[in-house]
């Protein structure tokens, strides 16, 4: 496939409750024919049901790729594998339990096309506490992020957060995700990139629905204290530079 412009990277682990809705949602993207969807299974114990739906959608969409690892390297280890496999000039991640505006990828792609000096773009998102809601019909009442982009505001909130899109060569210049982090490796990556001169832009448009999954890596109660510590350590380290 030589028409790939966007590589969508998805880490798959215990996704049985979300995989069908995710695939239905992501394949409805207005520019999906210009995308490759790289689904990487992190030795998921629910692979049987996950693979059933993946194979079902692969029959219709030849740009869906699925691979399964023998172990779980963590979400950022999976993303790094996705970056290495990617063929698109733009990269984005898509979480199984989140949902997108039908023009999410088109809007971000257009913004990068029009602004070659910008390395990464991201939109606003709604947050819901109900699983498997759609972007158009949901119970969300809160919008993030409310602050415009700046390095100073990055120290106030975890931004960009939900499904940003960056140029593939950003990783060539600034490195890969640090897989030693459990939940804040993307925050560290983006802070590192900005401090190395990368240019980010916030799009003032709601583009996705983020599910605050109580079993998610960043939300699970048993991980909360260590996640906060991880986030604060990263923030303090880069604030000193």
PDB file of C-alpha atoms in Angstrom, residues 154-156 181 184 187-188 191 195 228-241:
ATOM      1  CA  UNK A 154       2.445  21.567  29.874  1.00  0.00           C
ATOM      2  CA  UNK A 155       3.661  21.744  33.453  1.00  0.00           C
ATOM      3  CA  UNK A 156       0.123  22.490  34.661  1.00  0.00           C
ATOM      4  CA  UNK A 181       7.361   4.465  32.418  1.00  0.00           C
ATOM      5  CA  UNK A 184       3.489   9.001  31.754  1.00  0.00           C
ATOM      6  CA  UNK A 187       4.101  13.118  28.684  1.00  0.00           C
ATOM      7  CA  UNK A 188       7.862  12.654  29.019  1.00  0.00           C
ATOM      8  CA  UNK A 191       8.193  17.474  27.053  1.00  0.00           C
ATOM      9  CA  UNK A 195      12.563  21.242  24.921  1.00  0.00           C
ATOM     10  CA  UNK A 228       1.195  10.598  40.276  1.00  0.00           C
ATOM     11  CA  UNK A 229       4.770  10.158  41.473  1.00  0.00           C
ATOM     12  CA  UNK A 230       5.880   9.308  37.940  1.00  0.00           C
ATOM     13  CA  UNK A 231       4.140  12.361  36.496  1.00  0.00           C
ATOM     14  CA  UNK A 232       5.553  14.715  39.142  1.00  0.00           C
ATOM     15  CA  UNK A 233       9.083  13.376  38.750  1.00  0.00           C
ATOM     16  CA  UNK A 234       8.972  13.984  35.004  1.00  0.00           C
ATOM     17  CA  UNK A 235       7.536  17.455  35.464  1.00  0.00           C
ATOM     18  CA  UNK A 236      10.187  18.397  38.036  1.00  0.00           C
ATOM     19  CA  UNK A 237      13.034  17.048  35.880  1.00  0.00           C
ATOM     20  CA  UNK A 238      12.058  19.054  32.815  1.00  0.00           C
ATOM     21  CA  UNK A 239      11.083  22.167  34.763  1.00  0.00           C
ATOM     22  CA  UNK A 240      14.700  22.419  35.884  1.00  0.00           C
ATOM     23  CA  UNK A 241      16.037  22.491  32.305  1.00  0.00           C
TER      24      UNK A 241
END
